[in-house]
Tab-separated table of C-alpha atoms in Angstrom:
chain	number	residue	atom	x	y	z
N	1	MET	CA	16.162	-0.905	21.961
N	2	SER	CA	13.635	-3.638	21.704
N	3	GLY	CA	15.233	-6.964	20.687
N	4	GLU	CA	12.681	-6.955	18.082
N	5	PRO	CA	14.358	-7.527	14.081
N	6	GLU	CA	13.877	-3.594	12.552
N	7	GLU	CA	11.300	-3.270	9.744
N	8	THR	CA	12.632	-2.754	6.079
N	9	GLY	CA	10.264	-1.757	3.991
N	10	MET	CA	9.996	-4.644	2.197
N	11	ASP	CA	8.335	-6.157	5.352
N	12	ALA	CA	6.031	-3.694	5.707
N	13	ILE	CA	4.609	-2.991	1.413
N	14	THR	CA	1.581	-4.815	1.555
N	15	ALA	CA	-1.411	-5.566	-0.755
N	16	ALA	CA	-3.747	-3.658	1.911
N	17	ALA	CA	-1.034	-1.535	1.888
N	18	LEU	CA	-0.865	-0.557	-1.591
N	19	THR	CA	-4.513	-1.205	-2.067
N	20	ALA	CA	-4.884	1.901	1.526
N	21	MET	CA	-2.859	3.752	-1.478
N	22	ALA	CA	-3.521	3.662	-4.580
N	23	GLY	CA	-7.515	4.639	-2.627
N	24	SER	CA	-5.679	8.342	-0.987
N	25	VAL	CA	-4.719	9.435	-4.684
N	26	GLY	CA	-7.193	12.110	-4.552
N	27	THR	CA	-5.329	13.976	-1.962
N	28	ASP	CA	-2.201	15.615	-2.065
N	29	ALA	CA	-0.501	13.297	-0.690
N	30	GLY	CA	-1.630	10.233	-1.465
N	31	ARG	CA	-0.882	11.948	-4.951
N	32	GLN	CA	2.773	12.300	-4.534
N	33	ALA	CA	3.009	8.823	-2.917
N	34	TRP	CA	1.336	7.449	-5.999
N	35	GLN	CA	3.584	9.335	-8.756
N	36	GLY	CA	6.905	8.783	-6.286
N	37	LEU	CA	6.487	4.727	-6.805
N	38	THR	CA	5.322	5.332	-10.554
N	39	ALA	CA	8.739	7.099	-11.075
N	40	LEU	CA	10.436	4.024	-8.787
N	41	VAL	CA	8.850	1.212	-11.189
N	42	GLY	CA	8.811	3.393	-13.989
N	43	ARG	CA	13.029	3.004	-13.401
N	44	PRO	CA	15.363	0.359	-15.873
N	45	PHE	CA	15.873	-3.084	-13.916
N	46	ARG	CA	18.592	-3.868	-14.002
N	47	ARG	CA	18.090	-7.490	-13.823
N	48	ALA	CA	16.624	-7.270	-16.751
N	49	SER	CA	18.371	-9.086	-19.847
N	50	ALA	CA	17.352	-10.959	-23.243
N	51	ALA	CA	18.095	-14.842	-21.614
N	52	ASP	CA	15.191	-13.554	-18.750
N	53	THR	CA	11.904	-13.114	-21.503
N	54	ASP	CA	9.784	-15.972	-22.036
N	55	SER	CA	8.501	-17.463	-24.522
N	56	ALA	CA	6.290	-14.300	-26.384
N	57	GLY	CA	9.603	-12.148	-25.540
N	58	GLU	CA	8.415	-10.881	-22.780
N	59	PRO	CA	10.205	-10.235	-19.362
N	60	ALA	CA	9.727	-13.785	-17.431
N	61	ILE	CA	10.214	-11.331	-14.055
N	62	SER	CA	7.765	-8.093	-13.661
N	63	SER	CA	9.329	-5.188	-13.664
N	64	GLY	CA	5.810	-3.984	-11.555
N	65	GLU	CA	4.911	-1.172	-14.399
N	66	ARG	CA	2.048	-3.727	-15.674
N	67	GLU	CA	0.552	-4.299	-12.536
N	68	LEU	CA	1.185	-1.430	-10.954
N	69	ALA	CA	-1.016	0.352	-14.172
N	70	GLU	CA	-3.421	-2.194	-12.888
N	71	LEU	CA	-3.988	-1.622	-9.634
N	72	GLU	CA	-4.353	1.974	-10.643
N	73	ARG	CA	-7.481	1.228	-12.653
N	74	ASP	CA	-9.425	-0.438	-10.552
N	75	PRO	CA	-7.824	0.190	-6.678
N	76	ALA	CA	-9.979	-1.627	-4.921
N	77	ASP	CA	-8.790	-4.510	-6.160
N	78	PRO	CA	-7.392	-6.767	-3.462
N	79	LEU	CA	-5.524	-9.263	-6.209
N	80	ARG	CA	-4.344	-6.152	-8.373
N	81	ALA	CA	-3.007	-4.770	-5.198
N	82	GLN	CA	-1.264	-8.318	-4.223
N	83	ALA	CA	0.025	-8.540	-8.176
N	84	LEU	CA	2.041	-5.630	-7.240
N	85	ALA	CA	3.346	-6.527	-3.796
N	86	THR	CA	4.811	-9.411	-5.434
N	87	ALA	CA	6.309	-7.880	-8.280
N	88	LEU	CA	7.979	-5.009	-5.925
N	89	GLY	CA	9.123	-7.889	-3.530
N	90	VAL	CA	10.830	-10.056	-6.569
N	91	ARG	CA	12.318	-7.451	-7.868
N	92	ALA	CA	13.662	-5.953	-4.868
N	93	ALA	CA	15.192	-9.337	-4.285
N	94	LEU	CA	16.978	-9.378	-8.126
N	95	ASP	CA	18.244	-5.513	-7.806
N	96	GLY	CA	19.555	-4.127	-4.990
N	97	GLU	CA	19.396	-0.843	-5.559
N	98	PHE	CA	15.941	-0.139	-6.568
N	99	ARG	CA	15.274	-2.295	-2.521
N	100	ASP	CA	17.057	0.287	-1.199
N	101	LEU	CA	15.404	2.931	-3.661
N	102	LEU	CA	11.890	1.346	-2.667
N	103	ASP	CA	12.448	1.179	1.204
N	104	ALA	CA	13.445	4.860	1.328
N	105	TRP	CA	10.240	5.769	-0.700
N	106	TRP	CA	8.623	3.811	2.008
N	107	ARG	CA	9.726	5.163	5.011
N	108	GLU	CA	8.662	8.827	3.308
N	109	ALA	CA	5.305	7.759	1.789
N	110	ARG	CA	4.174	6.712	5.504
N	111	GLU	CA	5.587	10.055	6.743
N	112	ARG	CA	3.686	11.413	3.745
N	113	THR	CA	0.400	9.707	4.330
N	114	GLY	CA	0.533	9.543	8.590
N	115	GLY	CA	2.179	6.534	8.832
N	116	GLU	CA	0.920	3.075	10.865
N	117	VAL	CA	-2.840	2.898	12.360
N	118	SER	CA	-2.202	1.991	15.697
N	119	ASN	CA	-6.565	1.213	17.063
N	120	SER	CA	-7.587	1.184	20.275
N	121	VAL	CA	-10.685	0.211	22.317
N	122	SER	CA	-10.762	0.111	26.122
N	123	GLY	CA	-13.033	1.434	28.581
N	124	GLY	CA	-15.572	-1.495	29.275
N	125	THR	CA	-18.922	-2.173	27.007
N	126	GLN	CA	-19.674	0.033	23.734
N	127	ASN	CA	-23.195	0.752	22.776
N	128	ALA	CA	-22.376	1.813	19.783
N	129	PRO	CA	-20.366	1.008	16.449
N	130	VAL	CA	-17.052	1.242	17.051
N	131	LEU	CA	-14.476	1.616	14.071
N	132	GLN	CA	-11.318	1.311	13.307
N	133	GLY	CA	-8.382	2.279	10.369
N	134	ARG	CA	-7.569	5.714	9.374
N	135	ASP	CA	-9.093	8.762	6.740
N	136	PHE	CA	-12.906	7.959	7.610
N	137	SER	CA	-15.577	10.045	4.900
N	138	GLN	CA	-18.896	10.099	4.450
N	139	ILE	CA	-19.909	7.587	7.667
N	140	THR	CA	-23.689	7.661	8.824
N	141	PHE	CA	-25.093	5.501	11.171
N	142	HIS	CA	-28.280	4.328	11.577
N	143	LEU	CA	-28.757	3.183	15.339
N	144	ALA	CA	-32.430	2.095	16.669
N	145	GLU	CA	-33.318	4.185	19.995
N	146	ARG	CA	-32.320	1.556	22.747
N	147	GLU	CA	-35.601	1.796	25.314
N	148	ASP	CA	-33.974	3.477	28.439
N	149	GLU	CA	-33.722	6.235	26.279
N	150	ARG	CA	-36.616	7.411	25.296
């Protein structure tokens, strides 16, 4: 036991994570994770009632469906990802069943998509680009030759 509080799914679902997931729907694991989130968000919102509407009759508290659809339309938009992360967090705070299901979905999604990324650079001076991240593709470096390599 490390003495640190145990991380819950809600603590870990960030806009960056949602952006990465929305951008990974081209992979089988990404598609499955996104479908799971879509199904979860589509569940009835237990907290919503007629009293929870704004002046236009729209729900005052979002179920997350609109934000999910917006992020799906533009997966690279960090503002859309933040809006979805916020909607999920508010909904989870108001609906305990949704919170438990969201936590379970997030744990499974991280396992399917490869989980967390841990980067480390060591060994002195790096004389070429160093990438830190995960799932890179179609990257080309055009490096000038060094004087001592000619």
